[in-house]
Amino acid sequence: MSEILRPVVRPRRLRTSAAIRDLVAETTLRPRQLVLPAFVREGATEPTPISTMPGVVQHSRDSLRRAATEAAEAGVRGIMLFGVPVTKDPLGTGATDPEGILNLAIADVVAEVGDALVVMGDLCLDEFTDHGHCGVLDEQGRVDNDATLQRYADMAVVQAEAGVHLVGPSGMMDGQVAVVRDALDEAGHLDVGILAYSAKYASAFYGPFREAVDSALTGDRRTYQQDGRNARESVREVLLDIDEGADIVMVKPALAYLDVLRRIADVAGEAGVPVAAYNISGEYAMVEAAAANGWIDREAAILETLTSIHRAGADVILTYWATEAAGLLD
Ligand code: PBG
């Protein structure tokens, strides 16, 4: 009885002041671990707000350069670029046009910030196709895996020629990492790395992103992105990507998949491969919407979100809050 009224062991002692909480904190997220995803719109002369992602814009080429500089100055170490072309077609030819918006933006950002940021390019066709799928379609309208691989190979080389540091294959085609690695090596781009979207789930939380890139998609991506009921399957995807030459593996989305992230961090950790997680558009939008309504403390929610993703095992976090969060963390 007395033991119940006066516990001998008191974990609360380590929570009595901010100083002692800092002293024993297990997780420290730093700005250097953040990557800013950014959208750039062909022909734009000024930034256009994205209504589903308050605070995020489709950049013009000029405003993108400024955003990259600000991110670097805040201590962020990477930027992931997405292009929004004016015209889309079945093959997504804008993706492999050296004058296409994404490739121009890569060159712009590299010229602006040099090696201060790791410049990454989304390697996927969905922003460039008129049907909105991540690959090209066969006669039956299905996403054709192997025909798509050839497009990804070409896209990787064009991005490398524009100066990209890491390509981010995000289309979930089988064999995409191996094909991209081979194409880069064949073209002499031995130092261009691959940030592989290895465990990428078909998710309702991508909704706001579809406006961000003016997506033409009707239907869903369930024949190529993973089923949210599966976790073991993500281990298989990650091991394949590591085998095929991925330099960093990624889990996406982050919040609804923190268990998957933990598992992948253990598996990739064994193999010595860094792990990234993508704090996606819907995760961003939920916090922004609740904060706009006065329902949550916005900054605290941002820091708690990012810290949780790091605690679950991500070495690197892609987040639309990267520049602001770097300031909050400093
Ligand atoms: C595919 C891609 C998507 C996102 C990043 N790369 C969309 C999708 O798979 O449907 C989503 C990012 C986000 O929601 O923040 N190019």
Tab-separated table of C-alpha atoms and ligand atoms in Angstrom:
chain	number	residue	atom	x	y	z
A	1	MET	CA	0.000	0.000	0.000
A	2	SER	CA	2.691	2.520	1.037
A	3	GLU	CA	4.584	1.592	-2.089
A	4	ILE	CA	1.620	2.678	-4.158
A	5	LEU	CA	1.390	6.038	-2.365
A	6	ARG	CA	5.152	6.730	-2.521
A	7	PRO	CA	6.807	5.253	-5.578
A	8	VAL	CA	10.517	4.600	-5.345
A	9	VAL	CA	11.105	5.080	-9.041
A	10	ARG	CA	9.983	8.450	-10.386
A	11	PRO	CA	10.449	8.971	-14.142
A	12	ARG	CA	8.996	12.470	-13.687
A	13	ARG	CA	12.313	13.632	-12.117
A	14	LEU	CA	13.778	13.723	-15.611
A	15	ARG	CA	10.980	16.046	-16.720
A	16	THR	CA	11.153	18.693	-13.980
A	17	SER	CA	12.854	21.466	-15.990
A	18	ALA	CA	13.502	22.328	-19.618
A	19	ALA	CA	17.206	21.852	-18.947
A	20	ILE	CA	16.888	18.304	-17.698
A	21	ARG	CA	14.468	17.449	-20.496
A	22	ASP	CA	17.046	18.700	-22.990
A	23	LEU	CA	19.794	16.770	-21.247
A	24	VAL	CA	18.045	13.439	-21.638
A	25	ALA	CA	16.295	14.006	-24.976
A	26	GLU	CA	16.713	10.967	-27.226
A	27	THR	CA	15.997	12.671	-30.537
A	28	THR	CA	17.523	15.821	-31.991
A	29	LEU	CA	16.294	16.943	-35.365
A	30	ARG	CA	18.601	19.389	-37.140
A	31	PRO	CA	17.990	21.704	-40.121
A	32	ARG	CA	20.703	19.813	-42.031
A	33	GLN	CA	18.320	16.839	-42.231
A	34	LEU	CA	15.564	18.731	-44.044
A	35	VAL	CA	14.769	18.838	-47.747
A	36	LEU	CA	12.368	21.374	-49.270
A	37	PRO	CA	10.049	20.058	-52.019
A	38	ALA	CA	9.308	22.899	-54.463
A	39	PHE	CA	7.079	23.349	-57.515
A	40	VAL	CA	7.978	25.437	-60.557
A	41	ARG	CA	5.488	26.373	-63.224
A	42	GLU	CA	6.439	26.855	-66.844
A	43	GLY	CA	5.874	30.406	-68.065
A	44	ALA	CA	4.932	31.793	-64.641
A	45	THR	CA	6.091	35.348	-64.005
A	46	GLU	CA	5.201	35.307	-60.326
A	47	PRO	CA	4.439	32.675	-57.694
A	48	THR	CA	0.900	31.231	-57.749
A	49	PRO	CA	-0.596	30.124	-54.414
A	50	ILE	CA	-1.795	26.500	-54.160
A	51	SER	CA	-5.172	26.667	-52.407
A	52	THR	CA	-4.977	23.126	-51.014
A	53	MET	CA	-1.567	23.834	-49.474
A	54	PRO	CA	-1.753	27.255	-47.817
A	55	GLY	CA	1.716	28.830	-47.741
A	56	VAL	CA	3.045	26.729	-50.657
A	57	VAL	CA	3.247	28.123	-54.194
A	58	GLN	CA	3.927	27.134	-57.761
A	59	HIS	CA	7.106	29.125	-58.287
A	60	SER	CA	8.252	31.129	-61.238
A	61	ARG	CA	11.840	30.398	-62.207
A	62	ASP	CA	12.927	33.584	-60.394
A	63	SER	CA	10.995	32.954	-57.203
A	64	LEU	CA	12.308	29.382	-57.139
A	65	ARG	CA	15.876	30.673	-57.151
A	66	ARG	CA	15.052	32.936	-54.207
A	67	ALA	CA	13.352	30.109	-52.308
A	68	ALA	CA	16.411	27.909	-52.849
A	69	THR	CA	18.720	30.608	-51.499
A	70	GLU	CA	16.490	31.142	-48.455
A	71	ALA	CA	16.410	27.408	-47.755
A	72	ALA	CA	20.198	27.175	-47.961
A	73	GLU	CA	20.615	30.197	-45.691
A	74	ALA	CA	18.268	28.623	-43.153
A	75	GLY	CA	20.481	25.537	-43.000
A	76	VAL	CA	18.305	23.203	-45.087
A	77	ARG	CA	20.505	20.891	-47.164
A	78	GLY	CA	18.317	19.747	-50.025
A	79	ILE	CA	15.628	20.779	-52.476
A	80	MET	CA	13.363	18.375	-54.416
A	81	LEU	CA	12.048	19.924	-57.613
A	82	PHE	CA	8.746	19.257	-59.374
A	83	GLY	CA	7.892	20.797	-62.748
A	84	VAL	CA	4.472	21.964	-63.882
A	85	PRO	CA	4.531	22.119	-67.697
A	86	VAL	CA	2.088	24.081	-69.860
A	87	THR	CA	1.411	21.190	-72.231
A	88	LYS	CA	1.069	17.514	-71.392
A	89	ASP	CA	0.999	14.546	-73.760
A	90	PRO	CA	0.692	10.738	-73.571
A	91	LEU	CA	4.449	10.117	-73.314
A	92	GLY	CA	5.208	13.045	-71.019
A	93	THR	CA	7.755	14.380	-73.491
A	94	GLY	CA	8.257	17.551	-71.426
A	95	ALA	CA	10.144	15.400	-68.927
A	96	THR	CA	12.907	14.530	-71.386
A	97	ASP	CA	13.099	17.880	-73.160
A	98	PRO	CA	16.295	19.649	-72.036
A	99	GLU	CA	14.259	22.875	-72.331
A	100	GLY	CA	11.408	21.378	-70.270
A	101	ILE	CA	10.531	23.299	-67.121
A	102	LEU	CA	11.913	20.789	-64.638
A	103	ASN	CA	15.248	20.540	-66.405
A	104	LEU	CA	15.539	24.319	-66.700
A	105	ALA	CA	14.705	24.658	-63.013
A	106	ILE	CA	17.376	22.135	-62.037
A	107	ALA	CA	19.981	24.147	-63.950
A	108	ASP	CA	18.681	27.410	-62.437
A	109	VAL	CA	18.919	26.155	-58.874
A	110	VAL	CA	22.344	24.581	-59.364
A	111	ALA	CA	23.578	27.879	-60.857
A	112	GLU	CA	22.077	29.794	-57.937
A	113	VAL	CA	23.145	27.759	-54.916
A	114	GLY	CA	25.820	25.408	-56.291
A	115	ASP	CA	26.699	22.759	-53.752
A	116	ALA	CA	25.050	24.542	-50.803
A	117	LEU	CA	21.957	22.428	-51.429
A	118	VAL	CA	21.653	18.896	-52.709
A	119	VAL	CA	19.557	19.505	-55.817
A	120	MET	CA	17.083	16.692	-56.469
A	121	GLY	CA	14.670	16.141	-59.337
A	122	ASP	CA	11.416	14.191	-59.213
A	123	LEU	CA	11.910	11.399	-61.733
A	124	CYS	CA	8.364	10.549	-62.746
A	125	LEU	CA	6.074	11.215	-65.683
A	126	ASP	CA	2.829	12.134	-63.924
A	127	GLU	CA	3.372	15.888	-64.047
A	128	PHE	CA	4.013	15.637	-67.789
A	129	THR	CA	1.405	13.135	-69.030
A	130	ASP	CA	-2.055	14.144	-70.240
A	131	HIS	CA	-3.545	11.059	-68.515
A	132	GLY	CA	-1.736	11.875	-65.257
A	133	HIS	CA	-0.212	8.433	-64.722
A	134	CYS	CA	3.379	7.934	-63.619
A	135	GLY	CA	4.198	5.940	-66.734
A	136	VAL	CA	3.194	5.440	-70.350
A	137	LEU	CA	0.105	3.404	-71.200
A	138	ASP	CA	-0.297	0.282	-73.332
A	139	GLU	CA	-3.160	-0.255	-75.833
A	140	GLN	CA	-5.479	-1.339	-73.048
A	141	GLY	CA	-4.757	1.826	-71.071
A	142	ARG	CA	-2.678	0.039	-68.427
A	143	VAL	CA	0.564	1.522	-67.150
A	144	ASP	CA	3.274	-0.270	-69.127
A	145	ASN	CA	6.137	-1.018	-66.744
A	146	ASP	CA	8.947	-1.752	-69.172
A	147	ALA	CA	8.075	0.923	-71.730
A	148	THR	CA	8.073	3.386	-68.823
A	149	LEU	CA	11.554	2.305	-67.731
A	150	GLN	CA	12.984	3.540	-71.024
A	151	ARG	CA	11.384	6.947	-70.430
A	152	TYR	CA	12.838	7.071	-66.894
A	153	ALA	CA	16.306	6.194	-68.231
A	154	ASP	CA	16.138	9.100	-70.672
A	155	MET	CA	14.722	11.438	-68.036
A	156	ALA	CA	17.531	10.617	-65.606
A	157	VAL	CA	20.207	11.440	-68.168
A	158	VAL	CA	18.557	14.752	-69.118
A	159	GLN	CA	18.316	15.728	-65.438
A	160	ALA	CA	21.942	14.751	-64.915
A	161	GLU	CA	22.949	16.903	-67.861
A	162	ALA	CA	21.071	19.795	-66.241
A	163	GLY	CA	23.263	19.302	-63.163
A	164	VAL	CA	21.020	17.373	-60.756
A	165	HIS	CA	22.793	15.820	-57.764
A	166	LEU	CA	20.201	13.162	-56.902
A	167	VAL	CA	17.355	11.844	-59.018
A	168	GLY	CA	14.218	10.746	-57.211
A	169	PRO	CA	12.445	7.926	-59.091
A	170	SER	CA	8.918	8.068	-57.635
A	171	GLY	CA	6.827	6.093	-60.115
A	172	MET	CA	6.982	2.652	-58.435
A	173	MET	CA	7.830	0.803	-61.655
A	174	ASP	CA	9.605	-2.525	-61.082
A	175	GLY	CA	13.298	-2.269	-61.899
A	176	GLN	CA	13.357	1.522	-62.066
A	177	VAL	CA	16.407	1.975	-59.854
A	178	ALA	CA	18.525	-0.497	-61.828
A	179	VAL	CA	17.561	1.048	-65.155
A	180	VAL	CA	18.214	4.592	-63.954
A	181	ARG	CA	21.572	3.610	-62.437
A	182	ASP	CA	22.644	1.916	-65.643
A	183	ALA	CA	21.567	4.855	-67.811
A	184	LEU	CA	23.419	7.351	-65.613
A	185	ASP	CA	26.570	5.235	-65.601
A	186	GLU	CA	26.435	4.640	-69.367
A	187	ALA	CA	26.254	8.408	-69.871
A	188	GLY	CA	29.199	8.971	-67.527
A	189	HIS	CA	27.189	10.454	-64.641
A	190	LEU	CA	28.800	8.252	-62.038
A	191	ASP	CA	28.375	10.768	-59.218
A	192	VAL	CA	24.681	11.439	-59.715
A	193	GLY	CA	22.923	9.537	-56.942
A	194	ILE	CA	19.507	7.960	-56.540
A	195	LEU	CA	17.068	8.843	-53.796
A	196	ALA	CA	14.628	5.983	-54.351
A	197	TYR	CA	10.981	6.275	-53.434
A	198	SER	CA	11.168	2.638	-52.399
A	199	ALA	CA	8.129	2.126	-50.175
A	200	LYS	CA	5.528	4.402	-51.691
A	201	TYR	CA	1.900	3.776	-50.870
A	202	ALA	CA	-1.258	4.655	-52.799
A	203	SER	CA	-2.549	7.341	-50.430
A	204	ALA	CA	-5.495	9.682	-50.052
A	205	PHE	CA	-3.057	12.102	-48.446
A	206	TYR	CA	-1.552	12.986	-51.852
A	207	GLY	CA	-4.772	14.886	-52.627
A	208	PRO	CA	-3.422	18.432	-52.241
A	209	PHE	CA	-0.360	17.612	-54.366
A	210	ARG	CA	-2.611	16.928	-57.330
A	211	GLU	CA	-3.570	20.610	-57.402
A	212	ALA	CA	0.037	21.606	-56.829
A	213	VAL	CA	1.080	19.981	-60.121
A	214	ASP	CA	-2.225	20.520	-61.993
A	215	SER	CA	-2.529	16.736	-62.232
A	216	ALA	CA	-4.632	15.312	-65.054
A	217	LEU	CA	-5.210	12.013	-63.222
A	218	THR	CA	-8.613	10.386	-63.048
A	219	GLY	CA	-8.800	7.136	-61.109
A	220	ASP	CA	-5.939	6.002	-58.910
A	221	ARG	CA	-2.435	4.529	-58.887
A	222	ARG	CA	-3.271	1.255	-57.151
A	223	THR	CA	-1.725	-0.969	-59.833
A	224	TYR	CA	1.732	0.419	-59.102
A	225	GLN	CA	1.817	2.123	-55.689
A	226	GLN	CA	1.653	-0.097	-52.609
A	227	ASP	CA	-1.432	-1.218	-50.736
A	228	GLY	CA	-1.727	0.435	-47.310
A	229	ARG	CA	-2.549	-2.889	-45.681
A	230	ASN	CA	0.987	-4.170	-46.286
A	231	ALA	CA	4.147	-3.540	-44.298
A	232	ARG	CA	6.233	-6.656	-45.034
A	233	GLU	CA	6.020	-5.835	-48.732
A	234	SER	CA	7.868	-2.559	-48.141
A	235	VAL	CA	10.873	-4.528	-46.864
A	236	ARG	CA	10.956	-6.383	-50.184
A	237	GLU	CA	10.745	-3.130	-52.146
A	238	VAL	CA	13.554	-1.564	-50.116
A	239	LEU	CA	15.858	-4.581	-50.388
A	240	LEU	CA	15.321	-4.640	-54.154
A	241	ASP	CA	16.137	-0.947	-54.448
A	242	ILE	CA	19.277	-1.300	-52.334
A	243	ASP	CA	20.302	-4.203	-54.523
A	244	GLU	CA	19.638	-2.156	-57.666
A	245	GLY	CA	21.875	0.655	-56.424
A	246	ALA	CA	19.739	3.116	-54.451
A	247	ASP	CA	21.901	5.542	-52.450
A	248	ILE	CA	19.062	6.581	-50.116
A	249	VAL	CA	15.723	4.799	-49.692
A	250	MET	CA	12.493	6.593	-48.863
A	251	VAL	CA	9.174	5.815	-47.220
A	252	LYS	CA	6.141	7.816	-48.294
A	253	PRO	CA	3.753	9.017	-46.885
A	254	ALA	CA	5.280	9.448	-43.426
A	255	LEU	CA	2.634	9.866	-40.720
A	256	ALA	CA	0.230	7.052	-41.548
A	257	TYR	CA	3.248	4.776	-42.161
A	258	LEU	CA	5.527	5.392	-39.162
A	259	ASP	CA	5.533	1.661	-38.405
A	260	VAL	CA	6.769	0.981	-41.937
A	261	LEU	CA	9.380	3.704	-41.520
A	262	ARG	CA	10.657	2.098	-38.297
A	263	ARG	CA	10.900	-1.262	-40.000
A	264	ILE	CA	12.708	0.164	-43.011
A	265	ALA	CA	15.102	2.097	-40.795
A	266	ASP	CA	16.102	-1.207	-39.181
A	267	VAL	CA	16.481	-3.043	-42.505
A	268	ALA	CA	18.295	-0.230	-44.315
A	269	GLY	CA	20.365	0.455	-41.203
A	270	GLU	CA	21.678	-3.114	-41.362
A	271	ALA	CA	22.669	-2.474	-44.974
A	272	GLY	CA	24.209	0.909	-44.111
A	273	VAL	CA	21.826	2.847	-46.341
A	274	PRO	CA	20.312	6.174	-45.183
A	275	VAL	CA	16.541	6.456	-44.905
A	276	ALA	CA	14.345	9.374	-45.915
A	277	ALA	CA	10.655	9.999	-45.301
A	278	TYR	CA	8.324	12.337	-47.182
A	279	ASN	CA	6.005	14.422	-45.010
A	280	ILE	CA	3.484	14.800	-47.833
A	281	SER	CA	0.958	17.366	-48.978
A	282	GLY	CA	-2.058	15.991	-47.087
A	283	GLU	CA	-0.063	15.802	-43.863
A	284	TYR	CA	0.940	19.419	-44.364
A	285	ALA	CA	-2.598	20.497	-45.252
A	286	MET	CA	-4.165	18.874	-42.181
A	287	VAL	CA	-1.946	20.833	-39.810
A	288	GLU	CA	-2.370	24.080	-41.740
A	289	ALA	CA	-6.163	23.718	-41.870
A	290	ALA	CA	-6.491	22.936	-38.172
A	291	ALA	CA	-4.150	25.795	-37.265
A	292	ALA	CA	-6.045	28.236	-39.498
A	293	ASN	CA	-9.163	27.339	-37.535
A	294	GLY	CA	-7.371	27.922	-34.242
A	295	TRP	CA	-7.715	24.253	-33.318
A	296	ILE	CA	-4.023	23.502	-32.762
A	297	ASP	CA	-0.800	25.360	-32.013
A	298	ARG	CA	0.719	25.469	-35.496
A	299	GLU	CA	4.436	25.697	-34.685
A	300	ALA	CA	4.243	23.074	-31.952
A	301	ALA	CA	2.369	20.761	-34.318
A	302	ILE	CA	4.995	21.242	-37.031
A	303	LEU	CA	7.853	20.433	-34.674
A	304	GLU	CA	6.027	17.457	-33.171
A	305	THR	CA	5.277	16.108	-36.666
A	306	LEU	CA	8.874	16.366	-37.860
A	307	THR	CA	10.369	15.102	-34.610
A	308	SER	CA	8.090	12.053	-34.713
A	309	ILE	CA	9.186	11.214	-38.244
A	310	HIS	CA	12.826	11.488	-37.174
A	311	ARG	CA	12.212	9.441	-34.015
A	312	ALA	CA	10.569	6.710	-36.105
A	313	GLY	CA	13.802	6.333	-38.071
A	314	ALA	CA	14.142	8.927	-40.831
A	315	ASP	CA	17.626	10.406	-41.252
A	316	VAL	CA	16.302	12.796	-43.900
A	317	ILE	CA	12.856	14.434	-44.054
A	318	LEU	CA	11.228	16.032	-47.067
A	319	THR	CA	8.802	18.675	-45.796
A	320	TYR	CA	7.067	21.753	-47.179
A	321	TRP	CA	7.911	23.414	-43.838
A	322	ALA	CA	11.671	22.859	-44.328
A	323	THR	CA	12.801	26.491	-44.402
A	324	GLU	CA	10.496	27.621	-41.598
A	325	ALA	CA	11.185	24.528	-39.488
A	326	ALA	CA	14.936	25.068	-39.851
A	327	GLY	CA	14.416	28.455	-38.206
A	328	LEU	CA	12.307	26.963	-35.430
A	329	LEU	CA	14.864	24.234	-34.760
A	330	ASP	CA	17.836	26.583	-34.606
B	1	PBG	C1	4.772	11.476	-58.179
B	1	PBG	C2	4.723	12.099	-56.831
B	1	PBG	C3	3.600	12.337	-56.035
B	1	PBG	C4	4.059	12.972	-54.878
B	1	PBG	C5	5.431	13.105	-54.995
B	1	PBG	N1	5.837	12.535	-56.203
B	1	PBG	C6	2.172	12.126	-56.326
B	1	PBG	C7	1.625	10.771	-56.422
B	1	PBG	O1	2.316	9.759	-56.337
B	1	PBG	O2	0.404	10.672	-56.652
B	1	PBG	C8	3.197	13.400	-53.732
B	1	PBG	C9	3.819	14.392	-52.802
B	1	PBG	C10	2.868	14.996	-51.843
B	1	PBG	O3	1.681	14.604	-51.772
B	1	PBG	O4	3.304	15.889	-51.103
B	1	PBG	N2	5.471	12.299	-59.090
